[in-house]
Amino acid sequence: MNTITENYLSRAEIWLLGTLLLYFLMNGAQIFETVVLVPKWIANPPDSFGLLADKNGMSLKVFWIIFHSLHEVVFIVAIIFSWRLGVVRNWLLALFVVHVIVRVWTLSYFAPNIIEFQRIAETSASATDLVKRANMWRTLNYLRVGAFIAVSVAMVPLYFKLLALRTG
């Protein structure tokens, strides 16, 4: 552990803690959305899609764009500040890969479907299999939220490992 100072460990700890806190805030928002909001907008498609409409609904896209962007910047900075801490760095990199995979899934499946559901709500456009598609979105969202929660929970032991490095 040459050239690893108390200051280095302290910065790594701060950025990892920031990542954890943002992740748990994101998890709370995702759980709330999954438990409270999703059941409302999938209740009776396309009529219930009105809740998603930007003009009078509960569109959360700006919130999620800002939140995910901030979180990912902090996550990357945590990796940078943990770079000389082999085990912590390697686990953070592995967790970041899983996080990116889930984000790509979000951007390639969840976001386009929500955008289409919003378009249907705002234009009264018709689409086929809305009930089936909305229910599939909900079911897959459970997996997505679970994956994000698993990544954040897996970071907790890394944080304690950092604490042990500082005190040990």
Tab-separated table of N, CA and C in Angstrom:
chain	number	residue	atom	x	y	z
A	1	MET	N	0.838	-1.185	0.000
A	1	MET	CA	0.000	0.000	0.000
A	1	MET	C	0.880	1.245	0.000
A	2	ASN	N	1.912	1.238	-0.850
A	2	ASN	CA	2.826	2.373	-0.895
A	2	ASN	C	2.167	3.604	-1.510
A	3	THR	N	2.590	4.749	-1.050
A	3	THR	CA	2.112	6.069	-1.487
A	3	THR	C	0.616	6.290	-1.286
A	4	ILE	N	-0.007	5.503	-0.478
A	4	ILE	CA	-1.418	5.739	-0.167
A	4	ILE	C	-1.479	6.453	1.176
A	5	THR	N	-1.849	7.688	1.114
A	5	THR	CA	-1.863	8.525	2.310
A	5	THR	C	-3.247	8.521	2.953
A	6	GLU	N	-3.269	9.057	4.150
A	6	GLU	CA	-4.549	9.233	4.860
A	6	GLU	C	-5.474	10.140	4.047
A	7	ASN	N	-4.902	11.165	3.432
A	7	ASN	CA	-5.673	12.094	2.606
A	7	ASN	C	-6.281	11.377	1.397
A	8	TYR	N	-5.509	10.497	0.769
A	8	TYR	CA	-6.001	9.724	-0.372
A	8	TYR	C	-7.176	8.846	0.047
A	9	LEU	N	-7.006	8.140	1.153
A	9	LEU	CA	-8.077	7.276	1.656
A	9	LEU	C	-9.317	8.088	2.027
A	10	SER	N	-9.101	9.247	2.595
A	10	SER	CA	-10.216	10.109	2.984
A	10	SER	C	-11.018	10.560	1.767
A	11	ARG	N	-10.327	10.969	0.714
A	11	ARG	CA	-11.031	11.383	-0.515
A	11	ARG	C	-11.767	10.204	-1.149
A	12	ALA	N	-11.137	9.041	-1.180
A	12	ALA	CA	-11.800	7.853	-1.724
A	12	ALA	C	-13.064	7.543	-0.925
A	13	GLU	N	-12.946	7.648	0.385
A	13	GLU	CA	-14.096	7.384	1.255
A	13	GLU	C	-15.229	8.382	1.004
A	14	ILE	N	-14.901	9.651	0.889
A	14	ILE	CA	-15.914	10.689	0.670
A	14	ILE	C	-16.660	10.458	-0.646
A	15	TRP	N	-15.911	10.176	-1.719
A	15	TRP	CA	-16.562	9.979	-3.022
A	15	TRP	C	-17.364	8.682	-3.072
A	16	LEU	N	-16.883	7.639	-2.410
A	16	LEU	CA	-17.664	6.404	-2.362
A	16	LEU	C	-18.925	6.601	-1.531
A	17	LEU	N	-18.802	7.320	-0.431
A	17	LEU	CA	-19.987	7.617	0.381
A	17	LEU	C	-20.986	8.456	-0.421
A	18	GLY	N	-20.491	9.419	-1.179
A	18	GLY	CA	-21.374	10.222	-2.041
A	18	GLY	C	-22.105	9.359	-3.050
A	19	THR	N	-21.376	8.424	-3.647
A	19	THR	CA	-21.995	7.504	-4.608
A	19	THR	C	-23.071	6.671	-3.934
A	20	LEU	N	-22.750	6.154	-2.759
A	20	LEU	CA	-23.722	5.348	-2.007
A	20	LEU	C	-24.967	6.153	-1.658
A	21	LEU	N	-24.771	7.357	-1.143
A	21	LEU	CA	-25.920	8.187	-0.760
A	21	LEU	C	-26.793	8.512	-1.964
A	22	LEU	N	-26.170	8.879	-3.072
A	22	LEU	CA	-26.953	9.162	-4.279
A	22	LEU	C	-27.675	7.910	-4.775
A	23	TYR	N	-26.996	6.774	-4.692
A	23	TYR	CA	-27.628	5.519	-5.114
A	23	TYR	C	-28.851	5.219	-4.250
A	24	PHE	N	-28.714	5.380	-2.939
A	24	PHE	CA	-29.846	5.075	-2.067
A	24	PHE	C	-30.980	6.081	-2.246
A	25	LEU	N	-30.659	7.334	-2.534
A	25	LEU	CA	-31.710	8.305	-2.870
A	25	LEU	C	-32.406	7.897	-4.169
A	26	MET	N	-31.611	7.485	-5.148
A	26	MET	CA	-32.177	7.036	-6.415
A	26	MET	C	-33.044	5.801	-6.197
A	27	ASN	N	-32.569	4.881	-5.354
A	27	ASN	CA	-33.365	3.688	-5.061
A	27	ASN	C	-34.710	4.066	-4.438
A	28	GLY	N	-34.680	5.009	-3.509
A	28	GLY	CA	-35.932	5.443	-2.888
A	28	GLY	C	-36.895	6.019	-3.906
A	29	ALA	N	-36.384	6.851	-4.797
A	29	ALA	CA	-37.241	7.435	-5.836
A	29	ALA	C	-37.771	6.357	-6.776
A	30	GLN	N	-36.913	5.384	-7.115
A	30	GLN	CA	-37.357	4.300	-8.002
A	30	GLN	C	-38.407	3.425	-7.330
A	31	ILE	N	-38.208	3.138	-6.069
A	31	ILE	CA	-39.189	2.318	-5.348
A	31	ILE	C	-40.510	3.061	-5.261
A	32	PHE	N	-40.468	4.357	-4.913
A	32	PHE	CA	-41.697	5.151	-4.870
A	32	PHE	C	-42.393	5.135	-6.226
A	33	GLU	N	-41.640	5.382	-7.276
A	33	GLU	CA	-42.213	5.396	-8.616
A	33	GLU	C	-42.823	4.039	-8.963
A	34	THR	N	-42.109	2.966	-8.626
A	34	THR	CA	-42.561	1.615	-8.950
A	34	THR	C	-43.810	1.217	-8.175
A	35	VAL	N	-43.861	1.590	-6.908
A	35	VAL	CA	-44.972	1.178	-6.046
A	35	VAL	C	-46.181	2.105	-6.171
A	36	VAL	N	-45.945	3.397	-6.331
A	36	VAL	CA	-47.049	4.361	-6.302
A	36	VAL	C	-47.465	4.825	-7.702
A	37	LEU	N	-46.506	5.233	-8.517
A	37	LEU	CA	-46.857	5.862	-9.791
A	37	LEU	C	-47.127	4.883	-10.926
A	38	VAL	N	-46.275	3.873	-11.069
A	38	VAL	CA	-46.443	2.930	-12.185
A	38	VAL	C	-47.814	2.259	-12.165
A	39	PRO	N	-48.290	1.772	-11.016
A	39	PRO	CA	-49.624	1.152	-11.035
A	39	PRO	C	-50.728	2.103	-11.518
A	40	LYS	N	-50.559	3.390	-11.269
A	40	LYS	CA	-51.579	4.355	-11.707
A	40	LYS	C	-51.573	4.540	-13.219
A	41	TRP	N	-50.384	4.656	-13.830
A	41	TRP	CA	-50.387	4.915	-15.268
A	41	TRP	C	-50.560	3.662	-16.115
A	42	ILE	N	-50.407	2.475	-15.524
A	42	ILE	CA	-50.687	1.264	-16.311
A	42	ILE	C	-52.087	0.712	-16.035
A	43	ALA	N	-52.839	1.372	-15.202
A	43	ALA	CA	-54.146	0.859	-14.768
A	43	ALA	C	-55.123	0.632	-15.914
A	44	ASN	N	-55.156	1.541	-16.881
A	44	ASN	CA	-56.160	1.453	-17.943
A	44	ASN	C	-55.651	2.131	-19.222
A	45	PRO	N	-54.617	1.554	-19.840
A	45	PRO	CA	-54.076	2.181	-21.055
A	45	PRO	C	-55.106	2.209	-22.174
A	46	PRO	N	-55.160	3.216	-22.983
A	46	PRO	CA	-54.338	4.424	-23.019
A	46	PRO	C	-54.865	5.561	-22.128
A	47	ASP	N	-56.068	5.398	-21.549
A	47	ASP	CA	-56.633	6.490	-20.748
A	47	ASP	C	-55.737	6.884	-19.576
A	48	SER	N	-55.154	5.908	-18.899
A	48	SER	CA	-54.316	6.206	-17.742
A	48	SER	C	-52.948	6.782	-18.128
A	49	PHE	N	-52.586	6.719	-19.406
A	49	PHE	CA	-51.317	7.297	-19.851
A	49	PHE	C	-51.311	8.812	-19.720
A	50	GLY	N	-52.478	9.400	-19.541
A	50	GLY	CA	-52.550	10.850	-19.345
A	50	GLY	C	-51.691	11.312	-18.179
A	51	LEU	N	-51.485	10.444	-17.201
A	51	LEU	CA	-50.615	10.786	-16.069
A	51	LEU	C	-49.175	11.038	-16.509
A	52	LEU	N	-48.787	10.471	-17.630
A	52	LEU	CA	-47.418	10.618	-18.126
A	52	LEU	C	-47.220	11.868	-18.977
A	53	ALA	N	-48.305	12.501	-19.378
A	53	ALA	CA	-48.214	13.648	-20.280
A	53	ALA	C	-47.435	14.797	-19.639
A	54	ASP	N	-46.515	15.364	-20.403
A	54	ASP	CA	-45.698	16.470	-19.892
A	54	ASP	C	-46.539	17.677	-19.499
A	55	LYS	N	-47.569	17.961	-20.254
A	55	LYS	CA	-48.330	19.200	-20.025
A	55	LYS	C	-49.131	19.191	-18.727
A	56	ASN	N	-49.599	18.036	-18.274
A	56	ASN	CA	-50.406	18.012	-17.053
A	56	ASN	C	-50.177	16.763	-16.211
A	57	GLY	N	-49.144	16.053	-16.517
A	57	GLY	CA	-48.927	14.785	-15.830
A	57	GLY	C	-47.752	14.814	-14.884
A	58	MET	N	-47.189	13.650	-14.683
A	58	MET	CA	-46.106	13.503	-13.718
A	58	MET	C	-44.799	13.119	-14.399
A	59	SER	N	-44.542	13.669	-15.565
A	59	SER	CA	-43.313	13.363	-16.271
A	59	SER	C	-42.115	13.634	-15.367
A	60	LEU	N	-41.290	12.651	-15.220
A	60	LEU	CA	-40.128	12.766	-14.342
A	60	LEU	C	-38.821	12.742	-15.126
A	61	LYS	N	-38.901	12.943	-16.447
A	61	LYS	CA	-37.693	12.772	-17.252
A	61	LYS	C	-36.588	13.750	-16.885
A	62	VAL	N	-36.900	15.006	-16.608
A	62	VAL	CA	-35.861	15.973	-16.235
A	62	VAL	C	-35.214	15.553	-14.918
A	63	PHE	N	-36.033	15.153	-13.961
A	63	PHE	CA	-35.516	14.672	-12.676
A	63	PHE	C	-34.540	13.522	-12.885
A	64	TRP	N	-34.955	12.503	-13.659
A	64	TRP	CA	-34.119	11.323	-13.850
A	64	TRP	C	-32.868	11.627	-14.656
A	65	ILE	N	-32.955	12.496	-15.648
A	65	ILE	CA	-31.774	12.849	-16.440
A	65	ILE	C	-30.734	13.520	-15.545
A	66	ILE	N	-31.174	14.476	-14.742
A	66	ILE	CA	-30.255	15.176	-13.847
A	66	ILE	C	-29.710	14.225	-12.788
A	67	PHE	N	-30.594	13.458	-12.173
A	67	PHE	CA	-30.197	12.565	-11.076
A	67	PHE	C	-29.199	11.518	-11.546
A	68	HIS	N	-29.499	10.841	-12.660
A	68	HIS	CA	-28.583	9.816	-13.166
A	68	HIS	C	-27.254	10.424	-13.593
A	69	SER	N	-27.299	11.571	-14.237
A	69	SER	CA	-26.056	12.211	-14.679
A	69	SER	C	-25.172	12.558	-13.490
A	70	LEU	N	-25.756	13.187	-12.484
A	70	LEU	CA	-25.000	13.536	-11.281
A	70	LEU	C	-24.436	12.277	-10.617
A	71	HIS	N	-25.274	11.269	-10.477
A	71	HIS	CA	-24.838	10.031	-9.837
A	71	HIS	C	-23.682	9.391	-10.595
A	72	GLU	N	-23.772	9.344	-11.908
A	72	GLU	CA	-22.727	8.688	-12.682
A	72	GLU	C	-21.410	9.452	-12.635
A	73	VAL	N	-21.474	10.778	-12.596
A	73	VAL	CA	-20.248	11.563	-12.441
A	73	VAL	C	-19.604	11.253	-11.090
A	74	VAL	N	-20.395	11.233	-10.035
A	74	VAL	CA	-19.868	10.941	-8.696
A	74	VAL	C	-19.323	9.511	-8.644
A	75	PHE	N	-19.996	8.573	-9.270
A	75	PHE	CA	-19.541	7.181	-9.321
A	75	PHE	C	-18.163	7.109	-9.996
A	76	ILE	N	-18.006	7.772	-11.119
A	76	ILE	CA	-16.730	7.767	-11.844
A	76	ILE	C	-15.627	8.412	-10.999
A	77	VAL	N	-15.954	9.516	-10.333
A	77	VAL	CA	-14.966	10.164	-9.474
A	77	VAL	C	-14.580	9.233	-8.317
A	78	ALA	N	-15.531	8.480	-7.777
A	78	ALA	CA	-15.220	7.510	-6.718
A	78	ALA	C	-14.251	6.448	-7.233
A	79	ILE	N	-14.439	6.012	-8.458
A	79	ILE	CA	-13.511	5.036	-9.053
A	79	ILE	C	-12.123	5.659	-9.192
A	80	ILE	N	-12.074	6.891	-9.666
A	80	ILE	CA	-10.786	7.580	-9.839
A	80	ILE	C	-10.057	7.707	-8.502
A	81	PHE	N	-10.777	8.122	-7.467
A	81	PHE	CA	-10.145	8.316	-6.165
A	81	PHE	C	-9.867	7.009	-5.424
A	82	SER	N	-10.359	5.901	-5.954
A	82	SER	CA	-10.075	4.587	-5.360
A	82	SER	C	-9.109	3.789	-6.220
A	83	TRP	N	-8.560	4.407	-7.232
A	83	TRP	CA	-7.794	3.687	-8.240
A	83	TRP	C	-6.615	2.909	-7.665
A	84	ARG	N	-5.936	3.458	-6.686
A	84	ARG	CA	-4.759	2.776	-6.117
A	84	ARG	C	-5.136	1.757	-5.046
A	85	LEU	N	-6.423	1.570	-4.818
A	85	LEU	CA	-6.903	0.603	-3.821
A	85	LEU	C	-7.460	-0.605	-4.571
A	86	GLY	N	-6.582	-1.510	-4.971
A	86	GLY	CA	-6.891	-2.604	-5.882
A	86	GLY	C	-8.243	-3.269	-5.731
A	87	VAL	N	-8.529	-3.830	-4.578
A	87	VAL	CA	-9.777	-4.569	-4.393
A	87	VAL	C	-10.979	-3.629	-4.517
A	88	VAL	N	-10.904	-2.471	-3.899
A	88	VAL	CA	-12.012	-1.508	-3.961
A	88	VAL	C	-12.215	-1.058	-5.403
A	89	ARG	N	-11.120	-0.693	-6.071
A	89	ARG	CA	-11.205	-0.269	-7.470
A	89	ARG	C	-11.834	-1.347	-8.335
A	90	ASN	N	-11.355	-2.588	-8.203
A	90	ASN	CA	-11.854	-3.667	-9.058
A	90	ASN	C	-13.342	-3.923	-8.837
A	91	TRP	N	-13.781	-3.908	-7.583
A	91	TRP	CA	-15.209	-4.095	-7.300
A	91	TRP	C	-16.024	-2.920	-7.826
A	92	LEU	N	-15.508	-1.697	-7.655
A	92	LEU	CA	-16.228	-0.536	-8.184
A	92	LEU	C	-16.332	-0.603	-9.703
A	93	LEU	N	-15.268	-1.027	-10.358
A	93	LEU	CA	-15.330	-1.178	-11.822
A	93	LEU	C	-16.357	-2.223	-12.232
A	94	ALA	N	-16.369	-3.350	-11.535
A	94	ALA	CA	-17.345	-4.401	-11.848
A	94	ALA	C	-18.776	-3.894	-11.622
A	95	LEU	N	-18.986	-3.204	-10.517
A	95	LEU	CA	-20.324	-2.662	-10.232
A	95	LEU	C	-20.702	-1.584	-11.233
A	96	PHE	N	-19.717	-0.805	-11.661
A	96	PHE	CA	-20.003	0.228	-12.660
A	96	PHE	C	-20.402	-0.407	-13.997
A	97	VAL	N	-19.769	-1.506	-14.356
A	97	VAL	CA	-20.145	-2.221	-15.589
A	97	VAL	C	-21.593	-2.689	-15.493
A	98	VAL	N	-21.966	-3.279	-14.371
A	98	VAL	CA	-23.359	-3.707	-14.190
A	98	VAL	C	-24.284	-2.494	-14.261
A	99	HIS	N	-23.903	-1.407	-13.597
A	99	HIS	CA	-24.703	-0.178	-13.624
A	99	HIS	C	-24.891	0.304	-15.065
A	100	VAL	N	-23.812	0.326	-15.840
A	100	VAL	CA	-23.893	0.794	-17.230
A	100	VAL	C	-24.788	-0.119	-18.056
A	101	ILE	N	-24.703	-1.411	-17.835
A	101	ILE	CA	-25.570	-2.352	-18.563
A	101	ILE	C	-27.042	-2.044	-18.273
A	102	VAL	N	-27.360	-1.805	-17.011
A	102	VAL	CA	-28.749	-1.489	-16.650
A	102	VAL	C	-29.153	-0.136	-17.238
A	103	ARG	N	-28.233	0.830	-17.259
A	103	ARG	CA	-28.537	2.142	-17.861
A	103	ARG	C	-28.771	2.018	-19.362
A	104	VAL	N	-27.959	1.197	-20.035
A	104	VAL	CA	-28.168	0.984	-21.474
A	104	VAL	C	-29.530	0.348	-21.701
A	105	TRP	N	-29.886	-0.610	-20.870
A	105	TRP	CA	-31.206	-1.235	-20.952
A	105	TRP	C	-32.286	-0.172	-20.740
A	106	THR	N	-32.079	0.697	-19.777
A	106	THR	CA	-33.032	1.779	-19.517
A	106	THR	C	-33.193	2.660	-20.746
A	107	LEU	N	-32.090	3.051	-21.338
A	107	LEU	CA	-32.135	3.969	-22.482
A	107	LEU	C	-32.625	3.303	-23.764
A	108	SER	N	-32.448	1.996	-23.864
A	108	SER	CA	-32.872	1.314	-25.084
A	108	SER	C	-34.279	0.722	-24.999
A	109	TYR	N	-34.772	0.459	-23.802
A	109	TYR	CA	-36.104	-0.130	-23.669
A	109	TYR	C	-37.070	0.769	-22.895
A	110	PHE	N	-36.736	1.098	-21.672
A	110	PHE	CA	-37.677	1.804	-20.800
A	110	PHE	C	-37.978	3.222	-21.287
A	111	ALA	N	-36.949	3.976	-21.579
A	111	ALA	CA	-37.156	5.361	-22.009
A	111	ALA	C	-37.959	5.447	-23.312
A	112	PRO	N	-37.609	4.692	-24.362
A	112	PRO	CA	-38.402	4.786	-25.594
A	112	PRO	C	-39.876	4.409	-25.393
A	113	ASN	N	-40.130	3.417	-24.547
A	113	ASN	CA	-41.515	3.025	-24.305
A	113	ASN	C	-42.277	4.109	-23.546
A	114	ILE	N	-41.643	4.696	-22.537
A	114	ILE	CA	-42.305	5.786	-21.802
A	114	ILE	C	-42.572	6.949	-22.740
A	115	ILE	N	-41.608	7.265	-23.593
A	115	ILE	CA	-41.799	8.364	-24.545
A	115	ILE	C	-42.970	8.060	-25.473
A	116	GLU	N	-43.076	6.824	-25.918
A	116	GLU	CA	-44.217	6.465	-26.770
A	116	GLU	C	-45.534	6.527	-25.993
A	117	PHE	N	-45.532	6.055	-24.758
A	117	PHE	CA	-46.746	6.132	-23.945
A	117	PHE	C	-47.145	7.594	-23.731
A	118	GLN	N	-46.169	8.477	-23.529
A	118	GLN	CA	-46.466	9.899	-23.387
A	118	GLN	C	-47.046	10.465	-24.685
A	119	ARG	N	-46.457	10.072	-25.801
A	119	ARG	CA	-46.952	10.548	-27.100
A	119	ARG	C	-48.398	10.119	-27.305
A	120	ILE	N	-48.705	8.883	-26.954
A	120	ILE	CA	-50.075	8.378	-27.077
A	120	ILE	C	-51.009	9.219	-26.209
A	121	ALA	N	-50.574	9.539	-24.998
A	121	ALA	CA	-51.401	10.333	-24.080
A	121	ALA	C	-51.615	11.753	-24.601
A	122	GLU	N	-50.588	12.335	-25.185
A	122	GLU	CA	-50.664	13.738	-25.608
A	122	GLU	C	-51.336	13.913	-26.959
A	123	THR	N	-51.350	12.878	-27.791
A	123	THR	CA	-51.908	13.028	-29.139
A	123	THR	C	-53.120	12.156	-29.388
A	124	SER	N	-53.480	11.348	-28.440
A	124	SER	CA	-54.576	10.388	-28.600
A	124	SER	C	-54.305	9.427	-29.749
A	125	ALA	N	-53.038	9.201	-30.034
A	125	ALA	CA	-52.673	8.249	-31.078
A	125	ALA	C	-53.023	6.844	-30.605
A	126	SER	N	-53.270	5.990	-31.549
A	126	SER	CA	-53.598	4.623	-31.166
A	126	SER	C	-52.363	3.741	-31.297
A	127	ALA	N	-52.354	2.710	-30.520
A	127	ALA	CA	-51.272	1.734	-30.577
A	127	ALA	C	-51.857	0.390	-30.184
A	128	THR	N	-51.191	-0.647	-30.609
A	128	THR	CA	-51.700	-1.986	-30.326
A	128	THR	C	-51.039	-2.562	-29.086
A	129	ASP	N	-51.744	-3.460	-28.456
A	129	ASP	CA	-51.243	-4.210	-27.301
A	129	ASP	C	-50.767	-3.324	-26.152
A	130	LEU	N	-51.458	-2.226	-25.892
A	130	LEU	CA	-51.010	-1.306	-24.848
A	130	LEU	C	-51.005	-1.940	-23.461
A	131	VAL	N	-52.037	-2.695	-23.156
A	131	VAL	CA	-52.101	-3.325	-21.835
A	131	VAL	C	-50.934	-4.300	-21.679
A	132	LYS	N	-50.708	-5.112	-22.682
A	132	LYS	CA	-49.619	-6.081	-22.634
A	132	LYS	C	-48.268	-5.368	-22.533
A	133	ARG	N	-48.067	-4.326	-23.312
A	133	ARG	CA	-46.793	-3.595	-23.295
A	133	ARG	C	-46.581	-2.878	-21.966
A	134	ALA	N	-47.612	-2.272	-21.434
A	134	ALA	CA	-47.487	-1.572	-20.154
A	134	ALA	C	-47.185	-2.560	-19.027
A	135	ASN	N	-47.849	-3.702	-19.039
A	135	ASN	CA	-47.581	-4.715	-18.018
A	135	ASN	C	-46.175	-5.299	-18.146
A	136	MET	N	-45.704	-5.475	-19.367
A	136	MET	CA	-44.333	-5.948	-19.576
A	136	MET	C	-43.344	-4.912	-19.060
A	137	TRP	N	-43.613	-3.642	-19.330
A	137	TRP	CA	-42.755	-2.561	-18.840
A	137	TRP	C	-42.674	-2.624	-17.313
A	138	ARG	N	-43.836	-2.779	-16.671
A	138	ARG	CA	-43.881	-2.848	-15.209
A	138	ARG	C	-43.078	-4.044	-14.687
A	139	THR	N	-43.276	-5.208	-15.283
A	139	THR	CA	-42.584	-6.421	-14.832
A	139	THR	C	-41.074	-6.277	-14.988
A	140	LEU	N	-40.632	-5.801	-16.144
A	140	LEU	CA	-39.198	-5.625	-16.362
A	140	LEU	C	-38.634	-4.526	-15.461
A	141	ASN	N	-39.457	-3.547	-15.124
A	141	ASN	CA	-39.011	-2.484	-14.230
A	141	ASN	C	-38.670	-3.037	-12.847
A	142	TYR	N	-39.400	-4.038	-12.394
A	142	TYR	CA	-39.056	-4.673	-11.120
A	142	TYR	C	-37.622	-5.207	-11.163
A	143	LEU	N	-37.260	-5.851	-12.276
A	143	LEU	CA	-35.901	-6.380	-12.430
A	143	LEU	C	-34.878	-5.253	-12.471
A	144	ARG	N	-35.198	-4.196	-13.190
A	144	ARG	CA	-34.285	-3.063	-13.313
A	144	ARG	C	-34.037	-2.407	-11.957
A	145	VAL	N	-35.097	-2.125	-11.230
A	145	VAL	CA	-34.961	-1.510	-9.904
A	145	VAL	C	-34.190	-2.449	-8.976
A	146	GLY	N	-34.486	-3.730	-9.047
A	146	GLY	CA	-33.754	-4.704	-8.237
A	146	GLY	C	-32.266	-4.719	-8.561
A	147	ALA	N	-31.920	-4.583	-9.833
A	147	ALA	CA	-30.503	-4.556	-10.225
A	147	ALA	C	-29.806	-3.329	-9.657
A	148	PHE	N	-30.469	-2.170	-9.733
A	148	PHE	CA	-29.871	-0.953	-9.169
A	148	PHE	C	-29.700	-1.083	-7.655
A	149	ILE	N	-30.685	-1.645	-6.998
A	149	ILE	CA	-30.583	-1.835	-5.545
A	149	ILE	C	-29.442	-2.800	-5.219
A	150	ALA	N	-29.321	-3.876	-5.983
A	150	ALA	CA	-28.247	-4.851	-5.747
A	150	ALA	C	-26.872	-4.204	-5.898
A	151	VAL	N	-26.704	-3.367	-6.907
A	151	VAL	CA	-25.411	-2.696	-7.095
A	151	VAL	C	-25.104	-1.797	-5.906
A	152	SER	N	-26.093	-1.041	-5.466
A	152	SER	CA	-25.836	-0.127	-4.345
A	152	SER	C	-25.564	-0.886	-3.050
A	153	VAL	N	-26.284	-1.969	-2.812
A	153	VAL	CA	-26.053	-2.765	-1.604
A	153	VAL	C	-24.658	-3.403	-1.648
A	154	ALA	N	-24.219	-3.806	-2.837
A	154	ALA	CA	-22.887	-4.393	-2.978
A	154	ALA	C	-21.774	-3.385	-2.700
A	155	MET	N	-22.087	-2.102	-2.772
A	155	MET	CA	-21.087	-1.067	-2.466
A	155	MET	C	-20.864	-0.890	-0.965
A	156	VAL	N	-21.821	-1.261	-0.170
A	156	VAL	CA	-21.722	-1.043	1.279
A	156	VAL	C	-20.481	-1.718	1.867
A	157	PRO	N	-20.209	-2.996	1.560
A	157	PRO	CA	-18.989	-3.595	2.104
A	157	PRO	C	-17.706	-2.892	1.633
A	158	LEU	N	-17.744	-2.330	0.429
A	158	LEU	CA	-16.571	-1.593	-0.055
A	158	LEU	C	-16.321	-0.355	0.791
A	159	TYR	N	-17.401	0.297	1.162
A	159	TYR	CA	-17.257	1.476	2.017
A	159	TYR	C	-16.634	1.078	3.360
A	160	PHE	N	-17.090	-0.022	3.936
A	160	PHE	CA	-16.522	-0.478	5.203
A	160	PHE	C	-15.067	-0.929	5.036
A	161	LYS	N	-14.739	-1.465	3.878
A	161	LYS	CA	-13.349	-1.825	3.601
A	161	LYS	C	-12.478	-0.571	3.601
A	162	LEU	N	-12.965	0.490	2.996
A	162	LEU	CA	-12.235	1.762	3.025
A	162	LEU	C	-12.065	2.281	4.439
A	163	LEU	N	-13.127	2.197	5.224
A	163	LEU	CA	-13.022	2.626	6.621
A	163	LEU	C	-11.964	1.811	7.368
A	164	ALA	N	-11.944	0.521	7.105
A	164	ALA	CA	-10.960	-0.346	7.764
A	164	ALA	C	-9.542	-0.003	7.333
A	165	LEU	N	-9.353	0.369	6.085
A	165	LEU	CA	-8.025	0.777	5.610
A	165	LEU	C	-7.545	2.043	6.324
A	166	ARG	N	-8.480	2.944	6.592
A	166	ARG	CA	-8.103	4.192	7.274
A	166	ARG	C	-7.778	3.968	8.726
A	167	THR	N	-8.476	3.047	9.367
A	167	THR	CA	-8.266	2.840	10.805
A	167	THR	C	-7.248	1.737	11.085
A	168	GLY	N	-6.983	0.914	10.089
A	168	GLY	CA	-6.110	-0.238	10.310
A	168	GLY	C	-4.730	0.069	9.955
